[in-house]
Short mmCIF file of C-alpha atoms in Angstrom, two decimals:
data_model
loop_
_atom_site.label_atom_id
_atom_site.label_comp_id
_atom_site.label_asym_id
_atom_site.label_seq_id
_atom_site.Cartn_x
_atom_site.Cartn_y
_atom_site.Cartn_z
CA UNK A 1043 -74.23 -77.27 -50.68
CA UNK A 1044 -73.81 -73.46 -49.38
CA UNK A 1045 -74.28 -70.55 -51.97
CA UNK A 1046 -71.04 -69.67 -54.25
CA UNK A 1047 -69.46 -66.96 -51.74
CA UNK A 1048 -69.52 -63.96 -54.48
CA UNK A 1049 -68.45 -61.51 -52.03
CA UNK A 1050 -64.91 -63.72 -51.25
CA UNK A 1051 -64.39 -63.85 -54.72
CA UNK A 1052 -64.48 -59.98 -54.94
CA UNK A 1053 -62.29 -58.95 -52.67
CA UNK A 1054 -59.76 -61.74 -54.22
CA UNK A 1055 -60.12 -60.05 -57.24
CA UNK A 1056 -59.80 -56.53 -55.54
CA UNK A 1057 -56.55 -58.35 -53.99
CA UNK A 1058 -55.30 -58.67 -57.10
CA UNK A 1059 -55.71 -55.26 -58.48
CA UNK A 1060 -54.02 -53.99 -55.86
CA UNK A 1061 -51.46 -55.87 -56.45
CA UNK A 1062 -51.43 -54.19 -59.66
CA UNK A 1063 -51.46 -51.03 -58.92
CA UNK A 1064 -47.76 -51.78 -56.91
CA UNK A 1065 -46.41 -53.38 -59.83
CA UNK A 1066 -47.84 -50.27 -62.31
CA UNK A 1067 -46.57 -47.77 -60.07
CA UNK A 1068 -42.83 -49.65 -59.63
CA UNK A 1069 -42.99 -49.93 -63.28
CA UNK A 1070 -43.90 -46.47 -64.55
CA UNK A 1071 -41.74 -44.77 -61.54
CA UNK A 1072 -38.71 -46.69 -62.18
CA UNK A 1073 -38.97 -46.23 -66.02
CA UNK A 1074 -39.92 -42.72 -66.13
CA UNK A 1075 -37.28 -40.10 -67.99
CA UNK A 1076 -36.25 -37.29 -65.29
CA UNK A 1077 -36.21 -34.62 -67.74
CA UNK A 1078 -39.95 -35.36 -68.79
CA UNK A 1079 -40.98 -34.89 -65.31
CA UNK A 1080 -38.90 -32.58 -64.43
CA UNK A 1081 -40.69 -30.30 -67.31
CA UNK A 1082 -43.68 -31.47 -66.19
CA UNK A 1083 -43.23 -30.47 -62.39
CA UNK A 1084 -42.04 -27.34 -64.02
CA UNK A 1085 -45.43 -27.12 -65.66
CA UNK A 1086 -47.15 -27.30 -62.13
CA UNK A 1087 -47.10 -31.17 -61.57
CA UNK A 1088 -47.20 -32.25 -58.31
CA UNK A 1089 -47.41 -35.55 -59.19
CA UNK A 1090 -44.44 -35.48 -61.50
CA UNK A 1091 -42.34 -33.79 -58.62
CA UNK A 1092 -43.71 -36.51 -56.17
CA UNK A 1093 -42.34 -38.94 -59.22
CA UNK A 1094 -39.41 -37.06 -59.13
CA UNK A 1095 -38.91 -37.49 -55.42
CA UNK A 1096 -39.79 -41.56 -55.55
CA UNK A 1097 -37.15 -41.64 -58.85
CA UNK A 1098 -34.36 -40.02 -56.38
CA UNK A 1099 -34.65 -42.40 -53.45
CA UNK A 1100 -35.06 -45.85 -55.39
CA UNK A 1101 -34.47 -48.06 -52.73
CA UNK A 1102 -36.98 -46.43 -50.13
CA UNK A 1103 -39.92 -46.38 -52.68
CA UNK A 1104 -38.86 -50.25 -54.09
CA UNK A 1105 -38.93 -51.88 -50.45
CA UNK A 1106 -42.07 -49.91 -50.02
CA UNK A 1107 -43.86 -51.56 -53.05
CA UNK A 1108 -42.33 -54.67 -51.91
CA UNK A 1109 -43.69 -54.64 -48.56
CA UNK A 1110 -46.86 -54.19 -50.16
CA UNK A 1111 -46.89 -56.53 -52.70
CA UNK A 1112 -45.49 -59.17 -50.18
CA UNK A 1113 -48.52 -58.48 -48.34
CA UNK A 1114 -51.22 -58.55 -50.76
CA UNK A 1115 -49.81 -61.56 -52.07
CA UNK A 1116 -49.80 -63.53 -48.60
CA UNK A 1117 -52.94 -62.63 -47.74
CA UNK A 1118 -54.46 -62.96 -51.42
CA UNK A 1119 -53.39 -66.33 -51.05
CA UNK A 1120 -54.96 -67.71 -47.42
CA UNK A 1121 -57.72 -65.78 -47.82
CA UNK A 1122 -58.52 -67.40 -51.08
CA UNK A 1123 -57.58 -70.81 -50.21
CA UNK A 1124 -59.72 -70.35 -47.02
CA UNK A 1125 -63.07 -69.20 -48.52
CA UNK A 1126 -62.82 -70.62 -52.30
CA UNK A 1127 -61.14 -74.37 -51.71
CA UNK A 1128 -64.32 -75.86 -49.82
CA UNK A 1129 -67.24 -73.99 -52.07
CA UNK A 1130 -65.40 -75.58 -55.05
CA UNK A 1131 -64.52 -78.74 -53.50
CA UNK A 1132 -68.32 -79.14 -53.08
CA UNK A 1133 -68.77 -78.56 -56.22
CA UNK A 1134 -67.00 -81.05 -57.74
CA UNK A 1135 -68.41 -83.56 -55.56
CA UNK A 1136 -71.81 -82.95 -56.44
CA UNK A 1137 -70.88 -82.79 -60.22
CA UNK A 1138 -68.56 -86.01 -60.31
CA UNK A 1139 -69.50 -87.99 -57.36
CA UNK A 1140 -65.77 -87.47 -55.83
CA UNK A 1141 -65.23 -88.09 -52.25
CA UNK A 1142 -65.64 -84.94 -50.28
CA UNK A 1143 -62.18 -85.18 -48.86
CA UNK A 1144 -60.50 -85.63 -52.72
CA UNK A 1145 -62.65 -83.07 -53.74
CA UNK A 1146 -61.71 -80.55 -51.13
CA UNK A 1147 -58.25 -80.91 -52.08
CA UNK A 1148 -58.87 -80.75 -55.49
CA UNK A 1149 -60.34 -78.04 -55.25
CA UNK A 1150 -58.32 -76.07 -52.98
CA UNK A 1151 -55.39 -76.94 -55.35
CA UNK A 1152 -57.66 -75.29 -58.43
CA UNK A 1153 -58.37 -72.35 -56.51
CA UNK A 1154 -54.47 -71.68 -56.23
CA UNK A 1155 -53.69 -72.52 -59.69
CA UNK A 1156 -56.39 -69.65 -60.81
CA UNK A 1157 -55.50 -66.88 -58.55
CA UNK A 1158 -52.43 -67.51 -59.89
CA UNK A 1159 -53.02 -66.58 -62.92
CA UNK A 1160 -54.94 -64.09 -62.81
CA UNK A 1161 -52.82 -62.90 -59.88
CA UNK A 1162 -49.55 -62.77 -63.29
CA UNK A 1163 -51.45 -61.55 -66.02
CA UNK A 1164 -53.75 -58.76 -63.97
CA UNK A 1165 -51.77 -58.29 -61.18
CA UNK A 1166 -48.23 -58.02 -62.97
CA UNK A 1167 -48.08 -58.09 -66.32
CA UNK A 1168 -50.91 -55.89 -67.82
CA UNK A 1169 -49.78 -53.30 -65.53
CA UNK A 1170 -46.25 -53.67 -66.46
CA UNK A 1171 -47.23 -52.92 -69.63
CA UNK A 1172 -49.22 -50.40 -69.07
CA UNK A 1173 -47.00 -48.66 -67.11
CA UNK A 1174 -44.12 -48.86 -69.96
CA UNK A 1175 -46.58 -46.99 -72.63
CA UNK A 1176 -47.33 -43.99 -70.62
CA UNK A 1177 -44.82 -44.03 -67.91
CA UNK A 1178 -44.35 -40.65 -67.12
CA UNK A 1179 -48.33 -40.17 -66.84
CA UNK A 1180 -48.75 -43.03 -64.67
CA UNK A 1181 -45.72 -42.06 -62.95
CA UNK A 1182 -47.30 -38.63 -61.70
CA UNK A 1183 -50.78 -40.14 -61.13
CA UNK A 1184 -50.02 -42.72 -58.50
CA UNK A 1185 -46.81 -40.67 -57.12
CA UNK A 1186 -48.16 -38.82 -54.30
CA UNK A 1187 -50.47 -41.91 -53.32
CA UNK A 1188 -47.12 -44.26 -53.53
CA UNK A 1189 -44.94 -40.98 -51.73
CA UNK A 1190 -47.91 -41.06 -48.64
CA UNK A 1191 -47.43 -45.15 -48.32
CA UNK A 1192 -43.63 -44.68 -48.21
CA UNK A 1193 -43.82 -42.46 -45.08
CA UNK A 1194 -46.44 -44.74 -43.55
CA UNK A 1195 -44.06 -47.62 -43.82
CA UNK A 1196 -41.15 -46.31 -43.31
CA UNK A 1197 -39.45 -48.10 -40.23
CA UNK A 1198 -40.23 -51.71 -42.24
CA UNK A 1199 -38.63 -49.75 -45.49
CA UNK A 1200 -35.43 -48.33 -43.71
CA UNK A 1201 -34.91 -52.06 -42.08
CA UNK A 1202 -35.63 -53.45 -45.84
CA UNK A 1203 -33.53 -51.26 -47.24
CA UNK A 1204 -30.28 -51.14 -44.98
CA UNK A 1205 -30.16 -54.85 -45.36
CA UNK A 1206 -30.13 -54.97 -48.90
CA UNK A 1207 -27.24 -52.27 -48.81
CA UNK A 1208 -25.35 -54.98 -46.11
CA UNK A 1209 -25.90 -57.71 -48.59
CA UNK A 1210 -24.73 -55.72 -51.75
CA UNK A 1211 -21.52 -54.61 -49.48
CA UNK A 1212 -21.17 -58.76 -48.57
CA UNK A 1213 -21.02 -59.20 -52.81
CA UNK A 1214 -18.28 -56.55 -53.07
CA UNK A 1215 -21.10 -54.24 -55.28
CA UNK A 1216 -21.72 -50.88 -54.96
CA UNK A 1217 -25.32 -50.24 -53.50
CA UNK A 1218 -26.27 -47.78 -56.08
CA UNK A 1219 -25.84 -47.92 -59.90
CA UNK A 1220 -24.63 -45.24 -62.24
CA UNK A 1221 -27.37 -43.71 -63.57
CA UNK A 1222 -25.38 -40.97 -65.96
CA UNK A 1223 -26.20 -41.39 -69.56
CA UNK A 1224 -23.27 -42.72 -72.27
CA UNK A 1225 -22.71 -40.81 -75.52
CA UNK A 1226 -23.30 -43.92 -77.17
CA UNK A 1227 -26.95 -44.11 -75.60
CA UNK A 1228 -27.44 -40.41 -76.20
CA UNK A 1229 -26.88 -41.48 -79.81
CA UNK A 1230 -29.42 -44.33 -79.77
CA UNK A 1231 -32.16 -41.82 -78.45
CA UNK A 1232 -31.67 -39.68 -80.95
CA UNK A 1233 -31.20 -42.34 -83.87
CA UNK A 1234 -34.60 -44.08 -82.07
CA UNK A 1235 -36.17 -40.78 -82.10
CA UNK A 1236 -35.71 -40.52 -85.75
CA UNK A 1237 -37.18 -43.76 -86.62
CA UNK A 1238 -40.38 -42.59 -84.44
CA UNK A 1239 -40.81 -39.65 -86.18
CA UNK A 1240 -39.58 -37.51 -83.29
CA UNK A 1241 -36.96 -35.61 -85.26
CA UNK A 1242 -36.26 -35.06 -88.95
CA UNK A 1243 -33.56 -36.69 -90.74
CA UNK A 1244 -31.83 -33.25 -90.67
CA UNK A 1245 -32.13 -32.40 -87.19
CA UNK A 1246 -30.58 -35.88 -86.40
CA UNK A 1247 -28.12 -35.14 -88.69
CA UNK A 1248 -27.23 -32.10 -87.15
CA UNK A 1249 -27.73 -33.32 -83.42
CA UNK A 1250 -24.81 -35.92 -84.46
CA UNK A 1251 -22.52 -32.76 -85.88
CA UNK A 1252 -22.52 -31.32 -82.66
CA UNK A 1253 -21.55 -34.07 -80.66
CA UNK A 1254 -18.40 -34.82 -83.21
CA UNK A 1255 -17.69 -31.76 -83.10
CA UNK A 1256 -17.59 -31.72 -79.22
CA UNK A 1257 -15.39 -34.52 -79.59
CA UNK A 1258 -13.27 -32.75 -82.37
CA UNK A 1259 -9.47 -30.81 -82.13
CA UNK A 1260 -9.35 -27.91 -84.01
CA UNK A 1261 -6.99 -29.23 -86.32
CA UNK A 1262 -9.81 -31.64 -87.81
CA UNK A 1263 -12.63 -28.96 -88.24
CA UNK A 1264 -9.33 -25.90 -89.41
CA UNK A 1265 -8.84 -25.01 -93.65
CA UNK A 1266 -5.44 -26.43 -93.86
CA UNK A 1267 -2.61 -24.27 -94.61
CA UNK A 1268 -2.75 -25.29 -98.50
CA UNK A 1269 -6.09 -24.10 -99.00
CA UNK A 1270 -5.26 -20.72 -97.08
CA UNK A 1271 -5.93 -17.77 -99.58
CA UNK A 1272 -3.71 -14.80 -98.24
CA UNK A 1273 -1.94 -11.44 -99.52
CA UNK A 1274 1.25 -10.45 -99.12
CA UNK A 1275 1.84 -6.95 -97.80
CA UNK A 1276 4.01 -6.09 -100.52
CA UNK A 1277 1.40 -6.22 -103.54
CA UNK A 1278 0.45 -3.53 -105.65
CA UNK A 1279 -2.93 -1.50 -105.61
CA UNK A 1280 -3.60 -3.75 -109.36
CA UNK A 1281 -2.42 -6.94 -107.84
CA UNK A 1282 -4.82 -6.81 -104.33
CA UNK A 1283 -7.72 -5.62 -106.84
CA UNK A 1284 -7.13 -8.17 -108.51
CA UNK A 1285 -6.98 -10.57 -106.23
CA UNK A 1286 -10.04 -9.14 -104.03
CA UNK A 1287 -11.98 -10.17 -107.26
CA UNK A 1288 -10.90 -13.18 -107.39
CA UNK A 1289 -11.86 -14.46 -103.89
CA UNK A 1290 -14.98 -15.49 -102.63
CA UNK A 1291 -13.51 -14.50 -99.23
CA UNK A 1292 -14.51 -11.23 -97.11
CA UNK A 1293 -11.54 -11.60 -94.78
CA UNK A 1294 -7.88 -12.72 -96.02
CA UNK A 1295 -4.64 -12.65 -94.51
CA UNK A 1296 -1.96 -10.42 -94.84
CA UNK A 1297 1.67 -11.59 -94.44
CA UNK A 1298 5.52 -10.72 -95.18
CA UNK A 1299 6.60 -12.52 -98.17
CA UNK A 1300 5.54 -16.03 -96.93
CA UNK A 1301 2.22 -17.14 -95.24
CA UNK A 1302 4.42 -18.16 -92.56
CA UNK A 1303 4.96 -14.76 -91.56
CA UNK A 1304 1.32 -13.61 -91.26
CA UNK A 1305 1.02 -9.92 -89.76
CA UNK A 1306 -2.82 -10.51 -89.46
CA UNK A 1307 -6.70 -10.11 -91.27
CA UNK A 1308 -7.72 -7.67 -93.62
CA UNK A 1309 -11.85 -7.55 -94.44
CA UNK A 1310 -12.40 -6.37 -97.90
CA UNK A 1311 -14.40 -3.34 -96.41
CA UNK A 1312 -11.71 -1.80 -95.14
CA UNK A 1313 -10.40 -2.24 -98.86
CA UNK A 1314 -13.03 -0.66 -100.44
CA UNK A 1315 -13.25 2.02 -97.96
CA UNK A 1316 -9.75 2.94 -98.72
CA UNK A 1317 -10.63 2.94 -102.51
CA UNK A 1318 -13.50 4.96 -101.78
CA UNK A 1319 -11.86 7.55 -100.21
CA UNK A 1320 -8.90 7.80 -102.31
CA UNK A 1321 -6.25 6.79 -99.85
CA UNK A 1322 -3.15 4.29 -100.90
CA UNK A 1323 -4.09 0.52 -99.91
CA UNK A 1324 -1.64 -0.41 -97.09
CA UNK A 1325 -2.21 -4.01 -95.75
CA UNK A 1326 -0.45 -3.50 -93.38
CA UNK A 1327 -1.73 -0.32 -91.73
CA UNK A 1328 -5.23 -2.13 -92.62
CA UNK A 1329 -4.09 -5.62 -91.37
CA UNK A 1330 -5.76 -6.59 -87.37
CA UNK A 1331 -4.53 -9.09 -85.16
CA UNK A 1332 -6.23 -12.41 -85.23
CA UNK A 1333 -5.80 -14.65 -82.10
CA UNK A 1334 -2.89 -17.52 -82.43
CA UNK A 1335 -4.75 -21.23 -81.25
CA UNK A 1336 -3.09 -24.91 -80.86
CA UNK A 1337 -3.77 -27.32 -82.91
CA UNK A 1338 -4.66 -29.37 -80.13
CA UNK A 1339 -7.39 -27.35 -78.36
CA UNK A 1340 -11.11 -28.91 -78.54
CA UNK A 1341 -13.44 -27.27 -81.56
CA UNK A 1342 -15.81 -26.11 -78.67
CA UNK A 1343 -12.97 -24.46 -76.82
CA UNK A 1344 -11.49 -22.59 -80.67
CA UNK A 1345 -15.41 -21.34 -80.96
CA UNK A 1346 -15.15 -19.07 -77.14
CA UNK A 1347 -12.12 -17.56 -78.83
CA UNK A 1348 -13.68 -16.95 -81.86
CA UNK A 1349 -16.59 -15.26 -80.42
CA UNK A 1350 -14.53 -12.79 -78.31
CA UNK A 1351 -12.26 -12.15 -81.11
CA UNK A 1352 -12.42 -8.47 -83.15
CA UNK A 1353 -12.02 -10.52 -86.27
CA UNK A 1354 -13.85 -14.46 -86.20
CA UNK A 1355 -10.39 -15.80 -87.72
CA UNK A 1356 -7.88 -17.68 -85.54
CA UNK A 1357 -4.27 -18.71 -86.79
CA UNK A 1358 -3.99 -22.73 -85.80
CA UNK A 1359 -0.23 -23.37 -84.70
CA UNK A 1360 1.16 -26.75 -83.75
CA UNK A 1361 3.95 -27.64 -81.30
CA UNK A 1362 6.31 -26.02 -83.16
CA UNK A 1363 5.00 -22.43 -83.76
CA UNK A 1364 4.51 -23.54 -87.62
CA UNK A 1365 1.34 -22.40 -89.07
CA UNK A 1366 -1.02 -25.14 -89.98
CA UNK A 1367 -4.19 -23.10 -91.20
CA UNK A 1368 -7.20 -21.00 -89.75
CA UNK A 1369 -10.44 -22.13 -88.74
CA UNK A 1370 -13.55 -19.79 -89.05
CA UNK A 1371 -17.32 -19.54 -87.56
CA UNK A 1372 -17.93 -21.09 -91.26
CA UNK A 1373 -15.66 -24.27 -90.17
CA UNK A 1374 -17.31 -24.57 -87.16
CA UNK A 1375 -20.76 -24.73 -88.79
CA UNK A 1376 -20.10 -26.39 -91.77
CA UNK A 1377 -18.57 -29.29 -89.01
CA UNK A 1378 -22.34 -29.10 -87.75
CA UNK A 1379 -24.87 -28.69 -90.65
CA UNK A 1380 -22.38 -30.28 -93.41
CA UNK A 1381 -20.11 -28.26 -96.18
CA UNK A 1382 -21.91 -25.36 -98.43
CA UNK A 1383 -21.67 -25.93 -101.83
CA UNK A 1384 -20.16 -22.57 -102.32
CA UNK A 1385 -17.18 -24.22 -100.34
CA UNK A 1386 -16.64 -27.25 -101.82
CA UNK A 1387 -14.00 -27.23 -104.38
CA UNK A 1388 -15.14 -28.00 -108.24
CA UNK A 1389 -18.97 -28.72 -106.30
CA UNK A 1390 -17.89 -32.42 -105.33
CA UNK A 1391 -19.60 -33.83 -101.97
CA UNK A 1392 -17.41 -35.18 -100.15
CA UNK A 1393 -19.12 -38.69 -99.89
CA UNK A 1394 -21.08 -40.12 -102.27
CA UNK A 1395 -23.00 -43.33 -102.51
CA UNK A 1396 -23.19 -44.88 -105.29
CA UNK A 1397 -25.75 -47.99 -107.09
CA UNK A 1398 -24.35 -50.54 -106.28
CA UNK A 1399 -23.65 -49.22 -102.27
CA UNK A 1400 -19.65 -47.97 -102.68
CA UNK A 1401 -18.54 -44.53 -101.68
CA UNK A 1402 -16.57 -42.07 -103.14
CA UNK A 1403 -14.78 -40.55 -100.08
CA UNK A 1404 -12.92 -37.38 -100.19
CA UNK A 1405 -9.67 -37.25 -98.60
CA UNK A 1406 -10.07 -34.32 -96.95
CA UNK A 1407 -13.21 -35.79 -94.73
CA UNK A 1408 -13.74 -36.01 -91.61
CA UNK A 1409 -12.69 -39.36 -90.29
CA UNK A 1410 -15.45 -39.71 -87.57
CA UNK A 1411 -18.01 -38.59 -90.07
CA UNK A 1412 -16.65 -41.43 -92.56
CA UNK A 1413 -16.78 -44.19 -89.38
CA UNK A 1414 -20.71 -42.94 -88.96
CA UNK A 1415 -21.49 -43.38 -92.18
CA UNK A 1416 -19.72 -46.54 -92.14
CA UNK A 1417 -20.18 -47.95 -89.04
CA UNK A 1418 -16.23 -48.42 -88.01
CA UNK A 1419 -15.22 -47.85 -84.45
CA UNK A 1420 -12.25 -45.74 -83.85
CA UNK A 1421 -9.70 -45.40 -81.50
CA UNK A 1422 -10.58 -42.32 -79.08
CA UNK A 1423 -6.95 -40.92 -79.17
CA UNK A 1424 -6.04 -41.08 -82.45
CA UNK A 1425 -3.44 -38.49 -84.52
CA UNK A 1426 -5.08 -38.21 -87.58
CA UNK A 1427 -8.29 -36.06 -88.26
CA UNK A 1428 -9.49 -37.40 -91.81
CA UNK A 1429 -9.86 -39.94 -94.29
CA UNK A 1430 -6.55 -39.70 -95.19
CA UNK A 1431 -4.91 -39.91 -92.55
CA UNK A 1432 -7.09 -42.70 -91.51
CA UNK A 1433 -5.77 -44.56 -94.60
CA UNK A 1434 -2.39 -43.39 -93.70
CA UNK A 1435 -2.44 -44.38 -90.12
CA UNK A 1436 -3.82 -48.04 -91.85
CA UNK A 1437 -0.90 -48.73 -94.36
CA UNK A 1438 1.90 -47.06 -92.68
CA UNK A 1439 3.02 -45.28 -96.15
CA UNK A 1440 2.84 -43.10 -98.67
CA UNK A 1441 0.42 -45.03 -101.04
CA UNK A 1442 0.24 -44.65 -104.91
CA UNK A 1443 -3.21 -44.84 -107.61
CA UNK A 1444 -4.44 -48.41 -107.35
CA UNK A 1445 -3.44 -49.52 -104.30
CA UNK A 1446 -6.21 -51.15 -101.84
CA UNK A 1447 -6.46 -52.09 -98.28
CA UNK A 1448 -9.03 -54.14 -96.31
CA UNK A 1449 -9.90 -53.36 -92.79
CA UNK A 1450 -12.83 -55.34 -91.45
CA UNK A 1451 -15.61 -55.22 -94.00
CA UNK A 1452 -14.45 -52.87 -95.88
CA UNK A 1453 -12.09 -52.27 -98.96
CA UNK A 1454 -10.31 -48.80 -99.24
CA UNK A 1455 -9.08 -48.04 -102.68
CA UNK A 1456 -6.85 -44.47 -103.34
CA UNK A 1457 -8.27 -43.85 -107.17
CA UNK A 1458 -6.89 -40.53 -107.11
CA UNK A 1459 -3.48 -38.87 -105.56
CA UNK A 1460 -3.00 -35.34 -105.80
CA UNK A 1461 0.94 -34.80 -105.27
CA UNK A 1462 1.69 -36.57 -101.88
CA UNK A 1463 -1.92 -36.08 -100.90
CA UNK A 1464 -4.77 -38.77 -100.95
CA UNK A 1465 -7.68 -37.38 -102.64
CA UNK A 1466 -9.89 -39.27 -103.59
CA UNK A 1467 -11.38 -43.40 -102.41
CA UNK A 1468 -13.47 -46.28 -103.45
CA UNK A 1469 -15.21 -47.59 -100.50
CA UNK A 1470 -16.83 -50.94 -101.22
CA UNK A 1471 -17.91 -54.22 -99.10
CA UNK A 1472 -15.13 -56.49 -98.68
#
C-alpha cells in the first residue's frame, strides 16, 4: 500500500480555494453599493474604481468568473478522482478486507462525495458570506486581480457573453436589468438605516419630509386662505397698531377691502420705520409685490420662486384666478422638520397617539403624512391634500359629529366639525 499522496490532497484543497476566491469576488462585486465605491475611488482607491469598472460591465466580469470557476471545478474534480480514488480504495481494503476492485470504486465514489463538500461550504458558501459582510472592501481588494483576468480571457468572455445576450433576445427579455433605485426602496434604506443605528429617529424623520414634500403641490404644504391674517389698506394708524400687536407675523398682506383683492406684503419694519420717523402709515405706498403661484405647481418648484422673490411670500391661485392662500419658507420647512409649536393653533399636535393605539388626527394634516403613520397606500393622483379631504374623497359628503367610516383596517370617526370643515378624528383599528 503506497504512502497517502499529501501533496494531491493540497493542491485539491488549493483547487478549492480558488474556487472561492471567484465566488467571493462575484459576490462582493455584484453586491457592492456604487456610491460607496465611488467615494472610495474618490478617496484614492484603485481598487474601488477597478470595482467600479467590473460593477459597470456585469456580463464581461460574470462570464469571466464563470469561465474560471467552470475550470477549477472540472479539473478539481479529475484530478481528485485520479490521485485520491485508488490511495483510498486501498485503504479500505486493507481495513475491511473488501475486494480491491469494490474498494476502488468505493472509494473513488467517497472521494467525490468529500470534495464536494468541501468544494460548497469552502468554495461557495463561506465566501458568499463573506463577501456579503464587507462587500465593498472585498470588492476593491480582489478588483484589479479579477479586472487583469477579464482582459486575459476576453475572447472566451465576449463569445460567453454574446450568447447569453442571443438567448435572452430568444426569451423576449431585455439583456440588461434596470438598475435605477425606486422611492419605495430609497425608503427601506433609510427606514433599515434607522433600525441599524445609522441615522437618528429625527434625521429619518426628516429624510421622509423631504421626499413628501418632493412629491407635494403647493396647495398641500400653502396656509389656506381662512387662516390668512391680512390688512386692509384702508385702516387707521390705531387699527394697523393694533393689529401689528396682535400678530405673531413679520410680513402681512395688504389688500382693498377684501383679501381677494390683495395689492401685496407689508413687513412690520417698514411699519415701524414709518412710526419712527414720523411719517403717516400708508399700506399701500409700503405694500411690495409678492409673486402670484398655481395651486398646482410642485412644493420644490414654489421654493425656486420663493428664493428669488424680494419678499419669501407667494399668493397661491387656482384655475380660476381665486386666491386660495400663501405659502412661506416657514411652510416649506415646517412640511420637512414638522409644525412649530408657535404655529399650531391652541398648541394641539396634529396627531396624537393615544393608550390604547388610536389617533387623534387633525383635519388640516397632511394626508401622505397620515398614510405613513398609518401605513395606507394612496392613489398617486389624487385631488385632495389632507385628512379631510381624504375623508371627504372616502364618503362622498359633507359628514356631521359621530359619523364613522371603515376603510381597510381602519375606522375614521369626525368627533369634531368646525362649520363645514372636518376638524378633528378618531383613528382606531377596525
Amino acid at each position: 500500500m503506497d504512502a497517502f499522496p499529501w501533496l494531491d490532497a493540497a493542491i485539491i484543497v488549493a483547487l478549492i480555494l480558488l474556487n472561492g476566491v471567484f465566488a467571493m469576488s462575484e459576490m462582493a462585486i455584484v453586491s457592492s453599493r456604487k456610491p460607496r465605491l465611488r467615494a472610495m475611488a474618490n478617496g484614492g482607491s484603485r481598487g474601488a474604481k477597478a470595482a467600479i469598472g467590473l460593477a459597470e460591465n456585469p456580463g464581461h466580469f460574470l462570464s469571466t468568473v464563470q469561465i474560471g470557476i467552470t475550470l477549477v471545478s472540472i479539473v478539481n474534480g479529475a484530478f481528485s478522482g485520479a490521485s485520491l480514488a485508488v490511495p483510498v480504495g486501498q485503504r479500505l481494503s486493507a481495513s475491511f478486507g473488501l475486494r480491491p476492485e469494490t474498494a476502488e470504486n468505493i472509494g473513488f465514489g467517497l472521494v467525490i462525495v468529500v470534495i464536494t463538500y468541501l468544494s460548497l461550504i469552502i468554495g461557495e458558501l463561506v465566501p458568499k458570506q463573506f463577501a456579503l459582510r464587507r462587500p465593498e472592501n472585498i470588492a476593491s481588494l480582489v478588483a484589479p486581480l479579477m479586472a487583469g483576468l477579464t482582459k486575459v480571457l476576453t475572447p472566451a468572455a465576449w463569445l460567453l457573453e454574446r450568447s447569453t445576450h442571443f438567448v435572452f433576445v430568444a426569451l423576449g427579455q431585455r439583456h440588461s436589468a434596470d438598475q435605477s433605485v425606486t422611492e419605495e426602496e430609497l425608503r427601506s434604506v433609510v427606514a433599515e438605516a434607522e433600525t441599524a443605528g445609522v441615522i437618528e429617529e429625527q434625521e429619518h424623520a426628516m429624510i421622509t419630509g423631504v421626499m413628501r414634500l418632493a412629491d407635494r403641490q403647493v396647495r398641500g404644504v400653502m396656509t389656506p386662505r381662512g387662516q390668512v391674517e391680512w390688512l386692509d389698506a384702508g385702516d387707521s394708524d390705531a387699527e394697523i397698531r393694533a393689529a401689528l400687536v396682535a400678530t405673531p407675523h413679520t410680513r402681512l398682506l395688504v389688500a382693498e377691502g377684501s383679501v381677494d383683492m390683495v395689492i401685496g406684503v407689508i413687513q412690520a419694519r417698514d411699519v415701524v420705520a414709518a412710526l419712527i420717523e414720523g411719517r403717516a402709515i400708508d399700506l399701500r405706498a409700503l405694500a411690495r409685490p409678492a409673486p402670484v403661484l398655481p395651486d398646482v405647481i410642485d412644493a420644490v418648484d414654489a421654493l425656486a420662486v420663493l428664493r428669488d422673490a424680494e419678499i419669501p411670500i407667494a399668493l397661491v391661485h387656482d384655475e380660476y384666478g381665486h386666491f386660495e392662500g400663501i405659502v412661506t419658507p416657514a411652510d416649506l420647512l415646517a412640511a420637512i422638520a414638522g409644525a412649530f409649536r408657535s404655529d399650531i393653533d391652541n398648541g394641539e399636535e396634529a396627531a396624537v397617539q393615544r393608550d390604547d393605539g388610536s389617533w387623534l388626527l387633525s383635519g388640516s394634516m397632511a394626508a401622505d403624512e397620515m398614510a405613513d403613520r398609518l401605513g395606507l397606500d394612496l392613489p398617486v393622483n389624487r385631488d385632495y391634500q389632507t385628512v379631510a379631504g381624504y375623508l371627504l374623497s372616502e364618503m362622498r359628503h359633507l359628514p356631521e359629529t359621530g359619523e364613522a367610516l371603515t376603510v381597510g383596517d381602519w375606522r375614521f370617526e369626525v368627533v369634531d366639525m368646525d362649520g363645514r370643515k372636518i376638524d378633528k378624528l378618531l383613528v382606531s383599528r377596525a
